[in-house]
CSV table of C-alpha atoms in Angstrom, one decimal:
chain,number,residue,atom,x,y,z
A,288,MET,CA,19.1,41.5,-72.3
A,289,SER,CA,17.4,39.1,-74.6
A,290,GLU,CA,14.5,40.0,-76.9
A,291,SER,CA,12.0,38.3,-74.5
A,292,SER,CA,13.4,40.0,-71.4
A,293,ASN,CA,13.2,43.3,-73.3
A,294,ILE,CA,9.6,42.7,-74.1
A,295,ASN,CA,9.0,41.7,-70.5
A,296,LEU,CA,10.6,44.8,-69.2
A,297,SER,CA,8.4,46.9,-71.6
A,298,GLU,CA,5.3,45.2,-70.4
A,299,THR,CA,6.3,45.4,-66.7
A,300,LEU,CA,7.0,49.1,-67.0
A,301,PHE,CA,3.9,50.1,-68.8
A,302,GLN,CA,1.2,47.7,-67.6
A,303,GLN,CA,0.4,49.9,-64.6
A,304,HIS,CA,0.0,53.0,-66.7
A,305,LYS,CA,-2.6,52.0,-69.4
A,306,GLU,CA,-4.6,55.1,-68.5
A,307,ALA,CA,-1.8,57.4,-67.7
A,308,LYS,CA,-2.4,61.1,-68.1
A,309,GLU,CA,-1.6,62.3,-71.6
A,310,THR,CA,1.5,64.5,-71.9
A,311,SER,CA,-0.1,67.6,-73.4
A,312,SER,CA,-2.6,67.8,-70.5
A,313,LEU,CA,0.0,67.5,-67.6
A,314,THR,CA,0.8,71.2,-67.2
A,315,GLN,CA,-2.0,73.2,-65.6
A,316,TYR,CA,-2.5,76.9,-66.7
A,317,MET,CA,-4.4,79.7,-65.0
A,318,PRO,CA,-7.7,80.5,-66.8
A,319,SER,CA,-6.4,83.6,-68.7
A,320,SER,CA,-3.4,81.6,-70.0
A,321,SER,CA,-5.5,78.6,-70.9
A,322,GLU,CA,-7.7,80.9,-72.9
A,323,PHE,CA,-4.6,82.3,-74.7
A,324,PHE,CA,-3.6,78.7,-75.8
A,325,GLU,CA,-7.1,77.9,-77.0
A,326,GLN,CA,-7.1,81.0,-79.2
A,327,LYS,CA,-3.6,80.2,-80.4
A,328,MET,CA,-4.6,76.6,-81.2
A,329,GLU,CA,-7.4,77.8,-83.4
A,330,GLN,CA,-5.1,80.1,-85.5
A,331,ASP,CA,-2.1,77.6,-85.4
A,332,PRO,CA,-1.6,75.6,-88.6
A,333,PHE,CA,0.2,72.8,-86.7
A,334,SER,CA,-1.4,69.4,-86.1
A,335,TRP,CA,1.0,68.2,-83.4
A,336,TYR,CA,1.5,69.1,-79.8
A,337,ARG,CA,5.2,68.2,-79.9
A,338,ASN,CA,7.7,70.0,-82.0
A,339,LEU,CA,8.6,67.2,-84.5
A,340,ARG,CA,12.3,67.0,-85.1
A,341,ARG,CA,12.2,64.7,-88.1
A,342,LEU,CA,15.5,65.8,-89.6
A,343,GLN,CA,17.4,65.8,-86.3
A,344,TRP,CA,16.0,62.4,-85.4
A,345,ALA,CA,16.9,61.0,-88.8
A,346,TRP,CA,20.4,62.5,-88.5
A,347,LEU,CA,20.7,60.9,-85.0
A,348,GLY,CA,19.9,57.4,-86.4
A,349,ILE,CA,16.2,56.9,-86.9
A,350,ASN,CA,15.3,55.6,-90.4
A,351,PRO,CA,13.1,58.3,-91.9
A,352,ILE,CA,10.6,55.8,-93.4
A,353,ASP,CA,10.2,54.2,-89.9
A,354,GLN,CA,9.7,57.6,-88.4
A,355,GLU,CA,6.9,58.4,-90.9
A,356,GLU,CA,5.3,55.1,-90.2
A,357,VAL,CA,5.3,55.9,-86.4
A,358,LEU,CA,3.7,59.3,-87.0
A,359,ALA,CA,1.2,57.8,-89.5
A,360,ASN,CA,0.1,55.3,-86.9
A,361,MET,CA,-0.6,58.2,-84.5
A,362,ALA,CA,-2.4,60.3,-87.2
A,363,SER,CA,-4.7,57.4,-88.2
A,364,SER,CA,-5.6,56.4,-84.6
A,365,GLU,CA,-9.3,56.3,-83.8
A,366,HIS,CA,-8.7,56.4,-80.0
A,367,SER,CA,-9.7,59.5,-78.1
A,368,ARG,CA,-7.2,62.4,-77.8
A,369,SER,CA,-6.7,65.1,-75.2
A,370,HIS,CA,-6.9,67.7,-78.0
A,371,GLU,CA,-8.6,66.5,-81.2
A,372,LYS,CA,-6.5,68.8,-83.3
A,373,TRP,CA,-3.2,67.4,-82.0
A,374,LEU,CA,-2.5,64.0,-83.6
A,375,ASP,CA,0.1,63.0,-81.0
A,376,THR,CA,-2.3,63.3,-77.9
A,377,VAL,CA,-3.9,59.9,-78.0
A,378,ILE,CA,-4.8,59.0,-74.4
A,379,GLY,CA,-3.7,55.7,-72.8
A,380,TYR,CA,-0.8,53.3,-73.5
A,381,HIS,CA,-2.0,51.6,-76.7
A,382,SER,CA,-1.8,52.0,-80.5
A,383,GLY,CA,-1.7,55.6,-81.6
A,384,ASN,CA,-0.2,56.8,-78.3
A,385,TRP,CA,3.1,58.7,-78.7
A,386,THR,CA,5.0,56.6,-76.1
A,387,TYR,CA,3.5,53.3,-77.3
A,388,GLU,CA,4.4,53.8,-81.0
A,389,TRP,CA,8.0,55.0,-80.4
A,390,THR,CA,8.5,52.2,-77.8
A,391,LYS,CA,7.2,49.7,-80.4
A,392,LEU,CA,9.8,50.9,-83.0
A,393,GLY,CA,12.5,50.8,-80.3
A,394,GLY,CA,11.5,47.2,-79.6
A,395,ARG,CA,11.9,46.4,-83.3
A,396,TYR,CA,15.4,47.9,-83.5
A,397,HIS,CA,16.2,46.1,-80.3
A,398,LYS,CA,15.2,42.8,-81.9
A,399,GLN,CA,17.2,43.6,-85.1
A,400,SER,CA,20.3,44.3,-83.0
A,401,GLU,CA,20.2,40.8,-81.4
A,402,ALA,CA,20.3,39.3,-84.9
A,403,LEU,CA,23.5,41.3,-85.7
A,404,THR,CA,27.1,41.2,-84.4
A,405,GLY,CA,29.8,43.7,-83.7
A,406,GLU,CA,29.4,47.4,-84.5
A,407,ALA,CA,26.3,46.8,-86.6
A,408,ALA,CA,24.6,45.3,-83.5
A,409,ALA,CA,25.8,48.2,-81.4
A,410,GLU,CA,24.5,50.8,-83.9
A,411,ARG,CA,21.0,49.2,-83.9
A,412,MET,CA,20.9,49.1,-80.2
A,413,PHE,CA,21.9,52.8,-80.0
A,414,SER,CA,19.0,53.5,-82.4
A,415,ALA,CA,16.7,51.5,-80.1
A,416,SER,CA,17.8,53.6,-77.2
A,417,LEU,CA,17.1,56.8,-79.2
A,418,CYS,CA,13.6,55.5,-80.0
A,419,TYR,CA,12.9,54.9,-76.3
A,420,SER,CA,14.2,58.4,-75.5
A,421,ILE,CA,11.9,59.9,-78.2
A,422,ALA,CA,9.1,57.9,-76.6
A,423,GLY,CA,9.5,60.0,-73.5
A,424,TYR,CA,9.9,63.4,-75.4
A,425,PRO,CA,9.7,66.1,-74.2
A,426,HIS,CA,10.4,64.5,-70.8
A,427,LEU,CA,8.0,66.5,-68.6
A,428,LYS,CA,8.1,65.8,-64.9
A,429,ASN,CA,5.4,63.5,-63.6
A,430,ASP,CA,4.8,62.1,-67.1
A,431,THR,CA,4.6,58.4,-66.0
A,432,LEU,CA,5.0,57.0,-69.5
A,433,ALA,CA,8.0,59.1,-70.2
A,434,ILE,CA,9.7,58.0,-67.0
A,435,GLN,CA,9.2,54.3,-68.0
A,436,ALA,CA,10.5,55.1,-71.5
A,437,ARG,CA,13.6,56.6,-70.0
A,438,VAL,CA,14.3,53.4,-68.1
A,439,LEU,CA,14.2,51.5,-71.4
A,440,ALA,CA,16.5,54.1,-73.1
A,441,ASN,CA,19.1,53.8,-70.4
A,442,ALA,CA,19.0,50.0,-70.4
A,443,ALA,CA,19.4,49.9,-74.2
A,444,TYR,CA,22.3,52.5,-74.1
A,445,LYS,CA,24.1,50.3,-71.5
A,446,GLN,CA,23.7,47.3,-73.8
A,447,ALA,CA,24.9,49.2,-76.8
A,448,SER,CA,27.9,50.5,-74.9
A,449,GLU,CA,28.9,46.9,-74.2
A,450,LEU,CA,28.6,46.0,-77.9
A,451,THR,CA,30.5,48.8,-79.5
A,452,GLN,CA,34.3,48.9,-80.1
A,453,TYR,CA,34.5,52.3,-78.4
A,454,THR,CA,34.8,52.6,-74.6
A,455,ILE,CA,31.8,54.2,-72.7
A,456,LYS,CA,32.3,54.7,-69.0
A,457,PRO,CA,29.4,55.7,-66.7
A,458,LEU,CA,30.9,58.2,-64.2
A,459,GLU,CA,29.6,59.8,-61.0
A,460,PHE,CA,30.4,63.3,-59.8
A,461,ASP,CA,29.6,64.7,-56.3
A,462,TYR,CA,27.2,67.6,-56.0
A,463,GLN,CA,25.2,68.8,-53.0
A,464,GLY,CA,25.2,65.3,-51.4
A,465,LYS,CA,24.0,63.6,-54.5
A,466,LYS,CA,25.6,62.1,-57.6
A,467,ILE,CA,25.6,63.6,-61.1
A,468,LEU,CA,25.7,60.7,-63.6
A,469,GLY,CA,27.6,61.3,-66.9
A,470,HIS,CA,28.9,59.0,-69.7
A,471,LEU,CA,32.5,59.3,-70.9
A,472,HIS,CA,33.0,58.2,-74.5
A,473,LEU,CA,36.5,57.3,-75.6
A,474,SER,CA,38.0,56.2,-79.0
A,475,HIS,CA,40.9,54.6,-77.0
A,476,THR,CA,42.4,54.5,-73.5
A,477,ASP,CA,46.1,54.5,-74.5
A,478,GLU,CA,46.7,58.1,-73.4
A,479,PRO,CA,44.6,61.0,-72.0
A,480,GLN,CA,42.5,62.7,-74.7
A,481,PRO,CA,41.1,66.2,-75.0
A,482,VAL,CA,37.5,66.1,-73.8
A,483,VAL,CA,34.3,67.9,-74.8
A,484,ILE,CA,31.5,68.2,-72.3
A,485,VAL,CA,28.2,68.0,-74.2
A,486,SER,CA,24.8,69.0,-73.0
A,487,ALA,CA,21.5,68.8,-74.9
A,488,GLY,CA,18.4,70.9,-74.3
A,489,LEU,CA,15.7,70.7,-71.7
A,490,ASP,CA,13.7,68.1,-73.7
A,491,SER,CA,16.5,65.6,-74.6
A,492,LEU,CA,18.5,63.0,-72.8
A,493,GLN,CA,22.3,62.6,-72.7
A,494,THR,CA,21.9,59.2,-74.4
A,495,ASP,CA,20.7,61.0,-77.6
A,496,MET,CA,24.2,62.3,-78.3
A,497,TRP,CA,25.9,59.1,-79.6
A,498,ARG,CA,26.2,60.1,-83.2
A,499,LEU,CA,28.0,63.3,-82.3
A,500,PHE,CA,30.7,61.2,-80.8
A,501,ARG,CA,30.8,58.4,-83.4
A,502,ASP,CA,30.8,60.7,-86.5
A,503,TYR,CA,32.7,63.7,-85.3
A,504,LEU,CA,34.7,63.4,-82.1
A,505,ALA,CA,35.9,59.7,-82.1
A,506,LYS,CA,37.7,60.0,-85.5
A,507,ARG,CA,39.6,63.1,-84.0
A,508,ASN,CA,40.4,61.2,-80.8
A,509,ILE,CA,38.5,63.7,-78.7
A,510,ALA,CA,36.6,62.2,-75.8
A,511,MET,CA,32.9,63.1,-75.2
A,512,LEU,CA,31.4,63.5,-71.7
A,513,THR,CA,27.6,63.9,-71.6
A,514,ILE,CA,25.7,65.4,-68.7
A,515,ASP,CA,21.9,65.9,-68.5
A,516,MET,CA,20.6,69.4,-67.8
A,517,PRO,CA,19.2,70.0,-64.2
A,518,SER,CA,15.7,68.6,-63.9
A,519,VAL,CA,16.1,66.2,-66.9
A,520,GLY,CA,17.1,62.5,-67.1
A,521,HIS,CA,19.8,61.4,-64.7
A,522,SER,CA,19.9,65.0,-63.3
A,523,ASN,CA,16.2,65.1,-62.4
A,524,HIS,CA,17.0,65.5,-58.7
A,525,TRP,CA,17.8,69.2,-59.2
A,526,SER,CA,15.3,71.9,-60.4
A,527,LEU,CA,16.5,74.3,-63.1
A,528,THR,CA,17.5,77.7,-61.7
A,529,GLN,CA,19.1,80.8,-63.3
A,530,ASP,CA,22.4,79.1,-62.3
A,531,SER,CA,21.9,76.9,-65.3
A,532,SER,CA,25.6,75.8,-65.4
A,533,CYS,CA,25.9,74.5,-61.8
A,534,LEU,CA,26.1,70.8,-62.7
A,535,HIS,CA,28.5,71.3,-65.6
A,536,GLN,CA,30.7,73.5,-63.3
A,537,ALA,CA,30.8,70.7,-60.7
A,538,VAL,CA,31.8,68.2,-63.3
A,539,LEU,CA,34.4,70.4,-64.8
A,540,ASN,CA,36.0,70.9,-61.4
A,541,GLN,CA,36.2,67.1,-60.9
A,542,LEU,CA,37.9,66.2,-64.2
A,543,ALA,CA,41.6,66.4,-63.1
A,544,PRO,CA,41.8,63.0,-61.4
A,545,LEU,CA,40.3,61.1,-64.4
A,546,PRO,CA,43.2,59.2,-66.1
A,547,TRP,CA,41.5,59.1,-69.5
A,548,VAL,CA,41.1,62.8,-70.2
A,549,ASP,CA,43.4,65.8,-70.4
A,550,HIS,CA,41.7,68.3,-68.1
A,551,ARG,CA,43.8,71.1,-69.5
A,552,ARG,CA,42.2,70.7,-72.9
A,553,VAL,CA,38.4,70.9,-72.3
A,554,GLY,CA,35.8,72.1,-74.8
A,555,LEU,CA,32.1,72.6,-74.5
A,556,ILE,CA,29.2,71.9,-76.8
A,557,GLY,CA,25.6,72.9,-75.9
A,558,PHE,CA,22.5,72.4,-77.9
A,559,ARG,CA,19.5,74.7,-77.2
A,560,PHE,CA,19.2,75.4,-73.5
A,561,GLY,CA,22.4,73.4,-73.0
A,562,GLY,CA,24.1,76.2,-75.0
A,563,ASN,CA,22.9,78.7,-72.4
A,564,SER,CA,24.6,76.7,-69.7
A,565,MET,CA,27.8,76.3,-71.7
A,566,VAL,CA,28.1,80.0,-72.6
A,567,ARG,CA,27.5,80.8,-68.9
A,568,LEU,CA,30.2,78.3,-67.8
A,569,SER,CA,32.6,79.9,-70.3
A,570,PHE,CA,32.5,83.1,-68.3
A,571,ILE,CA,32.6,81.5,-64.8
A,572,GLU,CA,35.4,79.1,-65.5
A,573,SER,CA,37.3,80.8,-68.3
A,574,ASP,CA,40.7,79.5,-67.1
A,575,LYS,CA,39.6,75.8,-67.4
A,576,ILE,CA,37.9,75.9,-70.9
A,577,LYS,CA,39.7,76.1,-74.2
A,578,ALA,CA,36.6,76.7,-76.5
A,579,CYS,CA,32.8,76.5,-76.6
A,580,VAL,CA,30.2,75.9,-79.2
A,581,ALA,CA,26.6,77.0,-78.6
A,582,ILE,CA,23.9,75.7,-81.1
A,583,GLY,CA,20.5,77.3,-81.1
A,584,ALA,CA,21.1,78.7,-77.6
A,585,PRO,CA,18.6,81.1,-76.0
A,586,VAL,CA,20.7,83.6,-74.0
A,587,HIS,CA,18.6,86.8,-73.8
A,588,ASP,CA,15.9,87.8,-76.3
A,589,VAL,CA,13.2,85.2,-75.5
A,590,PHE,CA,13.7,85.7,-71.8
A,591,VAL,CA,13.0,89.4,-71.7
A,592,SER,CA,10.1,89.6,-74.1
A,593,GLN,CA,6.6,88.3,-73.1
A,594,GLN,CA,5.6,88.7,-76.8
A,595,LYS,CA,8.5,86.6,-78.0
A,596,MET,CA,7.7,84.0,-75.3
A,597,LYS,CA,4.1,83.8,-76.6
A,598,LEU,CA,5.4,82.8,-80.0
A,599,MET,CA,6.7,79.6,-78.4
A,600,SER,CA,4.7,76.4,-78.8
A,601,LYS,CA,2.7,75.1,-75.9
A,602,MET,CA,5.1,72.1,-75.7
A,603,TYR,CA,8.1,74.4,-75.2
A,604,MET,CA,6.3,76.5,-72.6
A,605,ASP,CA,5.2,73.3,-70.8
A,606,VAL,CA,8.9,72.2,-70.7
A,607,LEU,CA,10.0,75.5,-69.2
A,608,ALA,CA,7.2,75.3,-66.5
A,609,SER,CA,8.1,71.7,-65.8
A,610,ARG,CA,11.8,72.4,-65.4
A,611,ILE,CA,11.4,75.1,-62.8
A,612,GLY,CA,8.7,73.2,-61.0
A,613,LYS,CA,5.7,75.4,-61.6
A,614,HIS,CA,2.3,73.7,-61.2
A,615,ALA,CA,-0.4,76.2,-62.1
A,616,VAL,CA,1.2,78.4,-64.7
A,617,ASP,CA,0.4,82.0,-65.5
A,618,ILE,CA,2.2,83.2,-68.7
A,619,PRO,CA,3.0,86.8,-67.4
A,620,SER,CA,4.4,85.5,-64.1
A,621,LEU,CA,6.4,82.8,-65.9
A,622,SER,CA,7.7,85.4,-68.3
A,623,ALA,CA,8.8,87.6,-65.4
A,624,GLN,CA,10.6,84.7,-63.7
A,625,LEU,CA,12.4,83.8,-66.9
A,626,MET,CA,14.0,87.3,-67.2
A,627,ALA,CA,16.5,86.1,-64.6
A,628,TRP,CA,17.7,83.5,-67.0
A,629,SER,CA,19.0,86.1,-69.5
A,630,LEU,CA,22.7,86.0,-69.5
A,631,LYS,CA,22.7,89.7,-70.2
A,632,VAL,CA,20.4,90.4,-67.2
A,633,GLN,CA,22.8,88.2,-65.1
A,634,GLY,CA,25.7,90.5,-66.2
A,635,PHE,CA,27.6,88.1,-68.4
A,636,LEU,CA,26.9,89.3,-71.9
A,637,ALA,CA,27.0,93.0,-70.8
A,638,THR,CA,30.3,94.4,-69.7
A,639,ARG,CA,33.3,92.0,-69.8
A,640,ARG,CA,34.4,89.6,-72.4
A,641,THR,CA,35.4,86.0,-71.7
A,642,LYS,CA,38.8,84.8,-73.0
A,643,VAL,CA,37.1,81.6,-74.1
A,644,PRO,CA,36.4,81.6,-77.9
A,645,ILE,CA,32.7,80.8,-78.4
A,646,LEU,CA,31.2,79.8,-81.8
A,647,ALA,CA,27.4,80.6,-81.8
A,648,LEU,CA,25.3,78.8,-84.4
A,649,ALA,CA,21.6,79.0,-85.1
A,650,MET,CA,19.0,78.5,-87.8
A,651,GLU,CA,17.8,81.5,-89.7
A,652,GLY,CA,14.5,82.7,-88.3
A,653,ASP,CA,14.8,80.7,-85.1
A,654,PRO,CA,12.4,82.4,-82.6
A,655,VAL,CA,14.2,80.9,-79.5
A,656,SER,CA,17.7,81.8,-80.6
A,657,PRO,CA,17.6,84.8,-82.9
A,658,ALA,CA,20.6,86.3,-84.7
A,659,SER,CA,20.8,89.0,-82.1
A,660,ASP,CA,21.5,86.4,-79.4
A,661,ASN,CA,24.3,84.8,-81.4
A,662,HIS,CA,25.8,88.2,-82.2
A,663,LEU,CA,25.7,89.0,-78.4
A,664,ILE,CA,27.6,85.8,-77.6
A,665,ALA,CA,30.3,86.4,-80.3
A,666,THR,CA,30.7,90.1,-79.2
A,667,PHE,CA,31.5,89.2,-75.6
A,668,SER,CA,33.9,86.4,-76.4
A,669,GLN,CA,37.5,86.9,-77.4
A,670,GLY,CA,37.8,85.2,-80.8
A,671,GLY,CA,34.1,84.6,-80.8
A,672,GLN,CA,32.1,84.0,-84.0
A,673,SER,CA,28.4,83.7,-84.9
A,674,LYS,CA,26.9,81.9,-87.9
A,675,GLN,CA,23.4,81.6,-89.2
A,676,ILE,CA,22.4,78.3,-90.8
A,677,LYS,CA,20.2,78.7,-93.9
A,678,SER,CA,16.9,76.9,-93.3
A,679,GLU,CA,16.2,75.9,-96.9
A,680,SER,CA,19.0,73.2,-96.6
A,681,LEU,CA,18.3,72.1,-93.1
A,682,THR,CA,19.8,68.6,-93.1
A,683,ARG,CA,22.8,69.7,-95.1
A,684,GLY,CA,23.0,72.9,-93.1
A,685,TYR,CA,22.9,70.9,-89.8
A,686,GLU,CA,25.7,68.6,-90.9
A,687,GLN,CA,27.8,71.4,-92.4
A,688,SER,CA,27.5,73.4,-89.2
A,689,LEU,CA,28.5,70.5,-87.0
A,690,ASP,CA,31.4,69.8,-89.3
A,691,LEU,CA,32.5,73.4,-89.0
A,692,ALA,CA,31.9,73.4,-85.3
A,693,ILE,CA,33.9,70.3,-84.5
A,694,LYS,CA,36.8,71.3,-86.8
A,695,TRP,CA,36.9,74.7,-85.1
A,696,LEU,CA,36.8,73.0,-81.7
A,697,GLU,CA,39.6,70.6,-82.7
A,698,GLU,CA,41.8,73.6,-83.7
A,699,GLN,CA,41.2,75.3,-80.4
A,700,LEU,CA,41.8,72.1,-78.3
A,701,CYS,CA,44.8,70.8,-80.1
A,702,GLU,CA,46.7,74.0,-80.8
């Protein structure tokens, strides 16, 4: 796709949505819950609706200076906002709007990629894809701008996969009369490789995971298979239910015929809610999994405490409501419904241990994945471990943790 055709695609996708509803106002709450958020907003020191993941995005491949420029453009915008206090809620697809600014940076990276060759061109295109994905963050259902941004992210990822030296195969798996789409990443195709199934959270796309493969798995000749969570990205046909691992289970059971991977050496990595799915799958299919890593995974605590749930940002609560298809949200009833998502309530982290060794990692002080959740995971896993990442060295901590996690996974897969 040339620069001009990329610009044309952007314009075609977004021209119908100049006045699209702004993301933070998509989820409707009952009057008492709306009142709670208004009070919380007054006390809240944060100036952004979205949880900004500056360090994670920088680690994934966005230049930190470019990132700050994007956020500064939003902060200085004089266009009207859905909520004046939240800088990223500029209404309409134009300067200052979240999707507009991130798409613009994606377009810039896209253009830079076309002036490069080989792996440098691929890397820039992967970064463009990531920008387009962030343009749709947190990927709420019925967010028209986010849906258009996802189209651009997928198109750029496809282009990048054709430019890179590595092999990336889009694969389809059958489930309930529909197709689960995943991407298999391989360092070579000479012989079957151990494979790690990777899942991000409820607000990320599978195309965000490139650097995990490039920097950690490829150099160990471990394949990476990415799958979107139910209700997100390519998996948006399915709503999220308490059976959070249903899609990953279906994929796991269709690995054997694939000639590129060794289905007897399968590992799992789950970030955030993807970790909930992967831990659950480690109990259900313990004979087919060699090891699992859960990073920042909510498995019990936040699901059984309405008070803990109220500590979540509005964005995160909007994401949960969106994933389970709630339209008019009442916090107490949402909280009651989420109890069923606790893996302890479901009986997994309660009586029997899984023989799959699980490494549970989380940031110190994380309200969504506290130390008690990680300890619970490690306790009910044979050979399980839990580790807290110190938050004062977040970037270094993040890289060290992934390093530790992948080395640990490699030992389990290749022993």
